[in-house]
mmCIF file of C-alpha atoms and ligand atoms in Angstrom:
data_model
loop_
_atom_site.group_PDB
_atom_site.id
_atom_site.type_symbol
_atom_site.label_atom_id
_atom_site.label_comp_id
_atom_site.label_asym_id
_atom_site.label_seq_id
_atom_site.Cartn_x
_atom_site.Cartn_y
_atom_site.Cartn_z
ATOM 1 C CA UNK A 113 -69.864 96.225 -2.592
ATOM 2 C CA UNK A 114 -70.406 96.824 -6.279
ATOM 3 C CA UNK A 115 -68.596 99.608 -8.474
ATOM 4 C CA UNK A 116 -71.519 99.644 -11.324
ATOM 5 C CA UNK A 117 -74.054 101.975 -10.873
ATOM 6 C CA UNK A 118 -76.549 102.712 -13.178
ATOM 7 C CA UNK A 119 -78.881 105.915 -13.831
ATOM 8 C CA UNK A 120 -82.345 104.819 -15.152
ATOM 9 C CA UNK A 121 -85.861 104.928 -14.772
ATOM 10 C CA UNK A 122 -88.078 101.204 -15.054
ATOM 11 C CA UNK A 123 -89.833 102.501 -18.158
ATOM 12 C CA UNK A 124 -86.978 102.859 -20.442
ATOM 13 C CA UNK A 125 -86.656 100.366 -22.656
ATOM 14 C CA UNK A 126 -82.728 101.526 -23.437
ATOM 15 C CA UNK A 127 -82.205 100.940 -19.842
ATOM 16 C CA UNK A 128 -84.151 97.534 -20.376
ATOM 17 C CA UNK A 129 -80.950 96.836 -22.630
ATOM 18 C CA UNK A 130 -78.373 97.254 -19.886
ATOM 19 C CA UNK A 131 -80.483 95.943 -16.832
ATOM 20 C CA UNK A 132 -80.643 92.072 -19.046
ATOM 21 C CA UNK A 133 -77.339 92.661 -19.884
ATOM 22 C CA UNK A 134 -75.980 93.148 -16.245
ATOM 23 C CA UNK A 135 -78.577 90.250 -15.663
ATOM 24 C CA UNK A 136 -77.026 88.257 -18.666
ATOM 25 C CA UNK A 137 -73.696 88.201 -16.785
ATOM 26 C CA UNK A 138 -74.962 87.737 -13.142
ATOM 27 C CA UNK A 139 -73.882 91.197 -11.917
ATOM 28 C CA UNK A 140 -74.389 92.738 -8.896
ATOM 29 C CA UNK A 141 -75.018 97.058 -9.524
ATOM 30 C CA UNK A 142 -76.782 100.288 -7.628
ATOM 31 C CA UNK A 143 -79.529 101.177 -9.253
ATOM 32 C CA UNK A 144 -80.218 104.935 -9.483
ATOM 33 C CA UNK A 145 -83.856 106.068 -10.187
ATOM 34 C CA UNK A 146 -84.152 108.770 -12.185
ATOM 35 C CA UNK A 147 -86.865 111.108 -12.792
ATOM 36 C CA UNK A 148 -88.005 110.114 -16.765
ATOM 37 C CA UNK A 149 -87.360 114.110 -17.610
ATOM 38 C CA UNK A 150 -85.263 116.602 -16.736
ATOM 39 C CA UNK A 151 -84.428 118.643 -14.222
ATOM 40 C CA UNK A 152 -81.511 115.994 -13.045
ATOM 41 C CA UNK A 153 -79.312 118.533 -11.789
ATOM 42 C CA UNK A 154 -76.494 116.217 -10.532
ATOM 43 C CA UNK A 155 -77.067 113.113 -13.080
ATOM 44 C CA UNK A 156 -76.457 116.294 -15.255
ATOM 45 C CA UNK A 157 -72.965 117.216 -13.319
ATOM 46 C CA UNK A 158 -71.577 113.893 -13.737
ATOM 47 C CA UNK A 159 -71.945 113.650 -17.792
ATOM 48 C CA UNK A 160 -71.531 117.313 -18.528
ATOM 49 C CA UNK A 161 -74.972 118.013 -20.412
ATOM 50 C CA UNK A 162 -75.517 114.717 -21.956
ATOM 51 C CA UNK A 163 -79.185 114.051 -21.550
ATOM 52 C CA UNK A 164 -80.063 110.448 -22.640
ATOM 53 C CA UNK A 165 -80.669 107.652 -19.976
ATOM 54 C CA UNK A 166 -79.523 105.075 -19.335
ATOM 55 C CA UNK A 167 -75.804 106.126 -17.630
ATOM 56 C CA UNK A 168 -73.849 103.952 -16.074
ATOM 57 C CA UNK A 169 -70.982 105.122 -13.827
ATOM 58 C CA UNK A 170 -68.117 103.468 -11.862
ATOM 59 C CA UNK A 171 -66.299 105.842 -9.582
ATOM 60 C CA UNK A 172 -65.472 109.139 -11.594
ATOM 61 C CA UNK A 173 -65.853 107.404 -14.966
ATOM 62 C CA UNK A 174 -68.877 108.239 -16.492
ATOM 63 C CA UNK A 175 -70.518 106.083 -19.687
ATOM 64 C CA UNK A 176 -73.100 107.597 -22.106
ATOM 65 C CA UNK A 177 -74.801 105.609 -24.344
ATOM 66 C CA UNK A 178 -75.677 102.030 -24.411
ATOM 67 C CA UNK A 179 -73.327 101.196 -27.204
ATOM 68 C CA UNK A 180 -70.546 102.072 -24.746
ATOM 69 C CA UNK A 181 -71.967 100.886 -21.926
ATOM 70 C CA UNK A 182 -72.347 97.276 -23.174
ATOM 71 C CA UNK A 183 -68.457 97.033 -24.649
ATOM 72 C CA UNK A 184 -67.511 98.030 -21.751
ATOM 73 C CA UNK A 185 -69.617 95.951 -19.507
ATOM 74 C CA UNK A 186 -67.709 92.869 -21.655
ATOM 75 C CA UNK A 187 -64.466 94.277 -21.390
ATOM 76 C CA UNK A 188 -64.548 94.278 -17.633
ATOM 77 C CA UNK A 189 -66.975 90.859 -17.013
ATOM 78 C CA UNK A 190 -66.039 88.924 -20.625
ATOM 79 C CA UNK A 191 -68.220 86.286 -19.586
ATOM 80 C CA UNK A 192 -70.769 85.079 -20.885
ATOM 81 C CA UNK A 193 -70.058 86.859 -23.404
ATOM 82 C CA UNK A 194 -72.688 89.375 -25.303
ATOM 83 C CA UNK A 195 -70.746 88.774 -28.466
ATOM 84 C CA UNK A 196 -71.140 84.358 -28.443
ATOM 85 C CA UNK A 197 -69.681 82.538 -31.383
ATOM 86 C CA UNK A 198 -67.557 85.335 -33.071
ATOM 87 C CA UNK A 199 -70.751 87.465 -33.554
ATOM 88 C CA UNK A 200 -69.645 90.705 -32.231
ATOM 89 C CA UNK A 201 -68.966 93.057 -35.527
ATOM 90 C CA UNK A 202 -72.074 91.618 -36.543
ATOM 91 C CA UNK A 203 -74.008 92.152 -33.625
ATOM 92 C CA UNK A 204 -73.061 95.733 -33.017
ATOM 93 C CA UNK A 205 -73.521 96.811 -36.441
ATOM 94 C CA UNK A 206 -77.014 95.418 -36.771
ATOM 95 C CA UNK A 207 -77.807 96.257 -33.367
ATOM 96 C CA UNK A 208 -76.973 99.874 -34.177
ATOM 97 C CA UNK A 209 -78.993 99.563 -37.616
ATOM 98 C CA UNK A 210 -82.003 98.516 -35.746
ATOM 99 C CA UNK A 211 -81.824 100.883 -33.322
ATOM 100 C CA UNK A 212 -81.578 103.924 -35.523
ATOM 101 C CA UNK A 213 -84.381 102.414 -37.808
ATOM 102 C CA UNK A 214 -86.497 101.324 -35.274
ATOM 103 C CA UNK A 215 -87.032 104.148 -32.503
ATOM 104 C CA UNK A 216 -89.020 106.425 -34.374
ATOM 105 C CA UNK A 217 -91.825 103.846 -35.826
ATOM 106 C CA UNK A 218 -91.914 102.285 -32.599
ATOM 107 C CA UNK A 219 -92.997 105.680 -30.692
ATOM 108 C CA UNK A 220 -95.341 106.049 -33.557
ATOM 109 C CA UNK A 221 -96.944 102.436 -32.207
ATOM 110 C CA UNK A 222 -96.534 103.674 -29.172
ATOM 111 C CA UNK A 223 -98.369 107.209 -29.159
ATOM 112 C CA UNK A 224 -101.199 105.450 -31.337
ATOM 113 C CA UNK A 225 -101.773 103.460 -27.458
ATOM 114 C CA UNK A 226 -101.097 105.701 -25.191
ATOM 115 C CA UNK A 227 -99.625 109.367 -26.869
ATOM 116 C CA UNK A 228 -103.206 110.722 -25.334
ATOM 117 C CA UNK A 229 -102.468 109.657 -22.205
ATOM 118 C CA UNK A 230 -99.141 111.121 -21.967
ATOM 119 C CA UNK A 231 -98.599 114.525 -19.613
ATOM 120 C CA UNK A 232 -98.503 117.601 -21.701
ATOM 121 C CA UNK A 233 -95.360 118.486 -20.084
ATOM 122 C CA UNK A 234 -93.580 115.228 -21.218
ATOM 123 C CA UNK A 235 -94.810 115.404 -25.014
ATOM 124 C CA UNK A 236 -93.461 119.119 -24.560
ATOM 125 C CA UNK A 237 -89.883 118.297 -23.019
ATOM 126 C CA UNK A 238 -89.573 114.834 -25.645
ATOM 127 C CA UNK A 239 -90.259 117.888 -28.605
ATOM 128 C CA UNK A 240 -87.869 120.323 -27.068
ATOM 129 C CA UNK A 241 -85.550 118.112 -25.895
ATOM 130 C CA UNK A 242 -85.160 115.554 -27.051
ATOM 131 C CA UNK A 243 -86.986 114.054 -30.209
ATOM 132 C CA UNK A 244 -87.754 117.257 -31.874
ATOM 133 C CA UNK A 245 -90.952 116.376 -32.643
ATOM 134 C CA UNK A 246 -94.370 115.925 -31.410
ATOM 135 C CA UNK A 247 -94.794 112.496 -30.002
ATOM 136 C CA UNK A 248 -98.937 113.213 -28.930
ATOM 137 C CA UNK A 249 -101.239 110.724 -30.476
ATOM 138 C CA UNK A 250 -102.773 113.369 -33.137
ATOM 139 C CA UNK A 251 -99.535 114.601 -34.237
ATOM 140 C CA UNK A 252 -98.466 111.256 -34.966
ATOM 141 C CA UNK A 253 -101.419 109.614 -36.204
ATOM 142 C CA UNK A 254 -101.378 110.747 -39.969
ATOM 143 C CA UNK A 255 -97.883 108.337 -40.327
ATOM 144 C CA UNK A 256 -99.036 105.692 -38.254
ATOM 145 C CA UNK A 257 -99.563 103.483 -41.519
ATOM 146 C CA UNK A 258 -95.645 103.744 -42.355
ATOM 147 C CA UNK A 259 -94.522 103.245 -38.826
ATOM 148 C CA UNK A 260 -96.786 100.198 -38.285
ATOM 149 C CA UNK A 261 -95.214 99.085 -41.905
ATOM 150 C CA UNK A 262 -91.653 99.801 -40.891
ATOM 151 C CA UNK A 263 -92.150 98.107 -37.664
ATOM 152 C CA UNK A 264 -93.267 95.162 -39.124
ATOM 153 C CA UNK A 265 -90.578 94.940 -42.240
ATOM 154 C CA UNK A 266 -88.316 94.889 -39.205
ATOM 155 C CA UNK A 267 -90.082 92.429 -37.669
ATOM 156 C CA UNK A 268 -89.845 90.274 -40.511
ATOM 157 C CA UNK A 269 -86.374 89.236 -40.953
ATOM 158 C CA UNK A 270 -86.174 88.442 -37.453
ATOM 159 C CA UNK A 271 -89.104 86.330 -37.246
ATOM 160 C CA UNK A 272 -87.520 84.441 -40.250
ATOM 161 C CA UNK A 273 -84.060 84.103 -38.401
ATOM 162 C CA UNK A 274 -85.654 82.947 -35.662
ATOM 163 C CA UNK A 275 -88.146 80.593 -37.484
ATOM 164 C CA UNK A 276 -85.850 77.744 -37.385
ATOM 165 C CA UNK A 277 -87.068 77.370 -33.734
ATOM 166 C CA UNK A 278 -83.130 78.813 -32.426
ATOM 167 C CA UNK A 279 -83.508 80.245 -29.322
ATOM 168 C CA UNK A 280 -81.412 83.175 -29.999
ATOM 169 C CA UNK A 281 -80.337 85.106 -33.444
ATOM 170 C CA UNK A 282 -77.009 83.065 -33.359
ATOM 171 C CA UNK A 283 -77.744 80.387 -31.862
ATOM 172 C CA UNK A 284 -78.289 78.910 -28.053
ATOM 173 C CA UNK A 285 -76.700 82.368 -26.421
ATOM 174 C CA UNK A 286 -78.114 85.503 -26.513
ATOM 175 C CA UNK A 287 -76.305 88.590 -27.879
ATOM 176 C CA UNK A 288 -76.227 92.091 -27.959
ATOM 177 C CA UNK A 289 -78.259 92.115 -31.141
ATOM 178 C CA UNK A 290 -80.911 90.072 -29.294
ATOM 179 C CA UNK A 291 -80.760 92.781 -26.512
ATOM 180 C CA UNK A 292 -81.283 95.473 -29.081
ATOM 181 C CA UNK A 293 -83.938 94.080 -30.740
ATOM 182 C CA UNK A 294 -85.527 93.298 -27.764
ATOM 183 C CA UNK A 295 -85.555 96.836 -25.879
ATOM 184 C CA UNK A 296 -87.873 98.194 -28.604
ATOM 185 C CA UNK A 297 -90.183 95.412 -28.353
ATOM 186 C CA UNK A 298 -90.008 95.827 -24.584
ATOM 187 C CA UNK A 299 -91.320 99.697 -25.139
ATOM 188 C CA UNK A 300 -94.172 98.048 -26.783
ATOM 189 C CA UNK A 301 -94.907 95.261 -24.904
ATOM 190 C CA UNK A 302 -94.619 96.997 -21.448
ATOM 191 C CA UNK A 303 -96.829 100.265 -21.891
ATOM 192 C CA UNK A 304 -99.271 99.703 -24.606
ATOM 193 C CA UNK A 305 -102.349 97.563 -23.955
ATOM 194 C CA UNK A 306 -102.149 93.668 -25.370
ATOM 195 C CA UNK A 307 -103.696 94.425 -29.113
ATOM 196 C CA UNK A 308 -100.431 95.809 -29.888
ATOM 197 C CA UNK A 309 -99.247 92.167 -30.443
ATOM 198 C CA UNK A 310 -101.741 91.849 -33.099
ATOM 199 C CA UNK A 311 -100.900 95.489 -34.970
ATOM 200 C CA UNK A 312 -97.345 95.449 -34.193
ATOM 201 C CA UNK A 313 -97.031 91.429 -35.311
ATOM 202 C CA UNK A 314 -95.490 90.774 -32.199
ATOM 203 C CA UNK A 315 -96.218 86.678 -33.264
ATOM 204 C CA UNK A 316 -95.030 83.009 -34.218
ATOM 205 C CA UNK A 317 -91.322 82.925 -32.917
ATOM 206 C CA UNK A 318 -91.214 86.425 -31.621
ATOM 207 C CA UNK A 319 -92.751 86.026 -28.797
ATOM 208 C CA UNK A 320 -91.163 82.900 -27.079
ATOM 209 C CA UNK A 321 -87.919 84.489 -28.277
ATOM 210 C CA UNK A 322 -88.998 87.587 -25.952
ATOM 211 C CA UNK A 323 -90.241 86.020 -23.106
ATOM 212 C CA UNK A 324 -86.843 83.701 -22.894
ATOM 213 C CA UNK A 325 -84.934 87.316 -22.933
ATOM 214 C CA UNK A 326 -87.221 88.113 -20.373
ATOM 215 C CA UNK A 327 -86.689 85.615 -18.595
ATOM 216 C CA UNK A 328 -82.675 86.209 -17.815
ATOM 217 C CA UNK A 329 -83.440 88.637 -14.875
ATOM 218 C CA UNK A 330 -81.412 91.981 -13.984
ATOM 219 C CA UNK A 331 -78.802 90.488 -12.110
ATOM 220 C CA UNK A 332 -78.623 92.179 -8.038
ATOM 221 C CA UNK A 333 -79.259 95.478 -8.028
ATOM 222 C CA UNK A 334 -79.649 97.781 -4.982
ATOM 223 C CA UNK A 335 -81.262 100.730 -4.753
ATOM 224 C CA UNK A 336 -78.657 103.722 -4.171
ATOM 225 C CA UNK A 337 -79.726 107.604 -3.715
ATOM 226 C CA UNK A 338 -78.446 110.224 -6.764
ATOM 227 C CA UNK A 339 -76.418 111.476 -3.810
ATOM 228 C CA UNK A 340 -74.951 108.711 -2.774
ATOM 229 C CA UNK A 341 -73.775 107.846 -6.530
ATOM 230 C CA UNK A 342 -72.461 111.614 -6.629
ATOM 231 C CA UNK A 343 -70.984 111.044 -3.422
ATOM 232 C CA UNK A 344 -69.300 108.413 -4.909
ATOM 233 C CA UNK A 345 -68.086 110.210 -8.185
ATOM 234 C CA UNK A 346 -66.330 113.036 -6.183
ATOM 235 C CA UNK A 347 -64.257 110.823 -3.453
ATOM 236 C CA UNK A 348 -63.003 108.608 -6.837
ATOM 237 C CA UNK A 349 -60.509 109.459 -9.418
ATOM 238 C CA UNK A 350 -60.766 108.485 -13.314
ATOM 239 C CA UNK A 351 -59.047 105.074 -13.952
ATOM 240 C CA UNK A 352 -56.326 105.079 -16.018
ATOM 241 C CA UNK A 353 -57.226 104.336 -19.738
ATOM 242 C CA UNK A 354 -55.402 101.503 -20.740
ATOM 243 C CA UNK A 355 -57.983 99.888 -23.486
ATOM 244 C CA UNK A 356 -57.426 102.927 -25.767
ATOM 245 C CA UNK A 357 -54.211 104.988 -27.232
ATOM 246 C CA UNK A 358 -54.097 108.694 -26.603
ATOM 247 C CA UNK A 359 -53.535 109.277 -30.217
ATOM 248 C CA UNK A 360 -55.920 106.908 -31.629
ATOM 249 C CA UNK A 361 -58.345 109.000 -32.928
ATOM 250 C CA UNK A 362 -58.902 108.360 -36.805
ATOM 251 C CA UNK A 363 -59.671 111.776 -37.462
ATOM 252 C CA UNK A 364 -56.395 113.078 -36.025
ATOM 253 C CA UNK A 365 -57.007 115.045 -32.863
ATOM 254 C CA UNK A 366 -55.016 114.432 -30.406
ATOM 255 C CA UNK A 367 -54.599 113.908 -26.908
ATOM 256 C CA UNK A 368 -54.975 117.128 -25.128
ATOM 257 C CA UNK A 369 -57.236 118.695 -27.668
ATOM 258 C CA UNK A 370 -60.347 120.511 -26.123
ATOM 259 C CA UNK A 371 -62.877 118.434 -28.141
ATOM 260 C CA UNK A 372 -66.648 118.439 -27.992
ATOM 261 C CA UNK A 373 -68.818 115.009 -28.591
ATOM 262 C CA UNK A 374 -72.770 115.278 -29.505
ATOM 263 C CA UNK A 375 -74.738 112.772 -30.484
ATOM 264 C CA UNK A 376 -75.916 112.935 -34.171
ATOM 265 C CA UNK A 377 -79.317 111.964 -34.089
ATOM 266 C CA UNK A 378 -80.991 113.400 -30.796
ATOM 267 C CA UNK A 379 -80.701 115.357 -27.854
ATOM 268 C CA UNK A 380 -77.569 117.349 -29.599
ATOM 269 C CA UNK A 381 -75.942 118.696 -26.494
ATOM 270 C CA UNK A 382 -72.556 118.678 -26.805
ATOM 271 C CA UNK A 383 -70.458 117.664 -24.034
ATOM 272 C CA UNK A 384 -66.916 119.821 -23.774
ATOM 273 C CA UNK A 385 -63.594 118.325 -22.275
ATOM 274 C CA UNK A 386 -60.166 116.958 -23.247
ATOM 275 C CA UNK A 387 -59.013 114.326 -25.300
ATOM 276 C CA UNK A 388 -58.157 111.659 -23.232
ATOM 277 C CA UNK A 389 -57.747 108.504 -25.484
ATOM 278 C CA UNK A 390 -59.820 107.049 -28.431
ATOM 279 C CA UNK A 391 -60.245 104.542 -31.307
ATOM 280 C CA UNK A 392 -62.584 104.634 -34.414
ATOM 281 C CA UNK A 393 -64.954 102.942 -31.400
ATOM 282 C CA UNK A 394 -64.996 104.698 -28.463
ATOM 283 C CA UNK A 395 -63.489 108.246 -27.323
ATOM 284 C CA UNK A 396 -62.471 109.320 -23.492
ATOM 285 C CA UNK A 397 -62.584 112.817 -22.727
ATOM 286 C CA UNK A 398 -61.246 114.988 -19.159
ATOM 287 C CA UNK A 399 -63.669 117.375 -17.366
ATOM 288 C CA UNK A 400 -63.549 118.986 -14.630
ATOM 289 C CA UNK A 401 -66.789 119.678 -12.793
ATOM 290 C CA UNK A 402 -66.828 122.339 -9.681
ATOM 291 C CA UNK A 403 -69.063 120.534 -7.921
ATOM 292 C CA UNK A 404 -68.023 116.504 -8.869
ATOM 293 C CA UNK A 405 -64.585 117.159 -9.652
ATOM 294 C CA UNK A 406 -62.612 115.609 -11.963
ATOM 295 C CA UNK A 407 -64.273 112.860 -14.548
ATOM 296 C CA UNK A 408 -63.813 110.831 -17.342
ATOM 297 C CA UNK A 409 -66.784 110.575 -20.017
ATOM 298 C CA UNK A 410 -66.701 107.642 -22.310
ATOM 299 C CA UNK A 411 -68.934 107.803 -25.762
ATOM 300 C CA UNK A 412 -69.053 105.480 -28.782
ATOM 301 C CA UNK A 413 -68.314 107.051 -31.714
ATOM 302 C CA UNK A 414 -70.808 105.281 -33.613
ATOM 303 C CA UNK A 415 -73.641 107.877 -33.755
ATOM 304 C CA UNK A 416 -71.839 110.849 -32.189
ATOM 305 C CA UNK A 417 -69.724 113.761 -33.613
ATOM 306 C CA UNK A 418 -66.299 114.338 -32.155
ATOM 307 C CA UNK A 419 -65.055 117.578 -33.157
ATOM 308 C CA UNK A 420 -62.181 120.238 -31.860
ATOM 309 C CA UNK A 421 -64.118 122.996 -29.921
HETATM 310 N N1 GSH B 575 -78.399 105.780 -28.314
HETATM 311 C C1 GSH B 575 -78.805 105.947 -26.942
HETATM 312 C C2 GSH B 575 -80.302 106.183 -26.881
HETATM 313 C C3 GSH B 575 -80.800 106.418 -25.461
HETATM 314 C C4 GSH B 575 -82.206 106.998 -25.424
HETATM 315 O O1 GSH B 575 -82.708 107.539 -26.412
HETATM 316 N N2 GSH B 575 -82.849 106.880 -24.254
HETATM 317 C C5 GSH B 575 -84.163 107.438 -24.030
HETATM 318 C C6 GSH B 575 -84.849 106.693 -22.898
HETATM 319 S S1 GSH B 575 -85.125 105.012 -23.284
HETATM 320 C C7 GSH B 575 -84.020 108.865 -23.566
HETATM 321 O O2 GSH B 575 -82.931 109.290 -23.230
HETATM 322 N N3 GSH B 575 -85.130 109.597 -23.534
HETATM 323 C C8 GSH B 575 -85.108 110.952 -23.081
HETATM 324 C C9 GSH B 575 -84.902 111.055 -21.599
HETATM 325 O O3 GSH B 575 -85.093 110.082 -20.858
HETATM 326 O O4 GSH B 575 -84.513 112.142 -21.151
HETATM 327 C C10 GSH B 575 -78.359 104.720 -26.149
HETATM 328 O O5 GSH B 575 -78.119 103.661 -26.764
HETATM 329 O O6 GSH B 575 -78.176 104.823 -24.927
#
């Protein structure tokens, strides 16, 4: 049986990311379908507060964010590798950039399709919870000229890197860039009806590039129960950290140190334990949860703040 479970719900696209990327290196996983908002009481034990989706656990180590979960996903299956041809500083960096730039325009596309469709409850818990803003068609609709520009100007210089008819940014293999870049298309593409393409400028080598992304599958999951995945968390213990040093942190903290990690740009709920191990890339931190027991949490520290509570 398979140690990689992951928490996520079909429609998001940052669980898109991790599904092709298990799929990318032939995995076998447990899938874990979560609600698409909170309550998730015991999702909620297992990371300590962090809210975002995807999560991917194995045993009593816990992984939040996508830009952990994909490291570590090549640390533990190298290949084929999400980083081909020596592209990996690259690749995370601009995957990152794209990301950060990218989310916000693209619900502003979105919500110009469908934001009137969308349960009041759902525009109320993205506002309160996690966007802090109002994602409903009218309250975006005044910007929708500078997110359909910034979506595009995206577009742009990947259209041109791909225009030399490559099947991937670098080359014959895709990487974690490509994955990136393809999530927030997949948003797009998967809820909004098909004249997106034409406001979006989903077009010319886009969209075989997409469709051959597509194409790579999820890998084998099966379907596993949030209790059964709890289940699992509280007969496991942490694995021993052997990737990272305990006093690796850049900033200085050290192991031991009650520290709390939030990310900076949304949902801010900080997530308490102790200093496990870390490097200017990733940080491990100890809790202990009454119910799950003990746990490690693994962040990137790209786009989180690590600080001594
Ligand atoms: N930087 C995070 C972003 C994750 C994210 O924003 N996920 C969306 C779903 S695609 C989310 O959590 N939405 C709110 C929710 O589902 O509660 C990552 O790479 O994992």
């Amino acid at each position: 049986m398979t140690d990689i479970i992951l928490h996520h719900y079909t429609l998001s696209p940052f669980s898109e990311k991790v599904r092709v990327t298990l799929g990318l290196k032939g995995l076998a996983w447990r899938s874990v379908d979560i609600a698409p908002m909170p309550p998730r009481p015991l999702l909620e034990s297992l990371t300590g507060g962090y809210r975002r989706v995807p999560v991917m656990q194995i045993g009593a180590d816990i992984f939040c964010d996508t830009n952990i979960i994909l490291p570590t996903l090549e640390r533990l299956h190298p290949s084929p590798s999400l980083y081909p041809a020596g592209c990996e500083g690259v690749a995370r960096g601009l995957a990152f950039a794209w990301e950060r730039t990218m989310w916000i325009p693209t619900i502003g596309v979105l919500s110009h399709f469908i934001g009137d469709q969308l349960p009041a409850e759902f525009i109320k818990d993205r506002k309160e919870g996690y966007l802090g803003f109002d994602m409903s068609k009218a309250a975006m609709a005044p910007e929708l000229h500078l997110h359909r520009q910034r979506v595009a100007a995206q577009y742009a210089w990947l259209k041109t890197a791909l225009a030399d008819g490559r099947k991937f940014i670098f080359g014959d293999a895709p990487s974690a860039l490509d994955l990136a870049c393809y999530q927030t298309i997949f948003l797009l593409r998967k809820n909004c009806p098909a004249e997106v393409d034409a406001m979006a400028g989903h077009d010319g080598p886009l969209l075989p590039w997409f469709d051959r992304l597509g194409a790579i599958g999820h890998g084998k999951p099966e379907p596993m129960s949030p209790d059964d995945a709890f289940a699992a968390a509280q007969k496991a213990a942490p694995a021993a950290v052997t990737h990272l040093q305990p006093d690796g942190d850049p900033g200085g903290l050290r192991a031991g140190t009650l520290v709390t990690v939030t990310p900076d740009d949304n949902a801010r709920v900080p997530v308490a334990g102790t200093l496990v191990a870390a490097s200017d890339s990733e940080i491990v931190i100890r809790r202990s949860d009454a119910e799950a027991g003990e746990l490690h949490i693994h962040f990137p520290r790209l786009g989180f703040d690590v600080v001594a509570a």
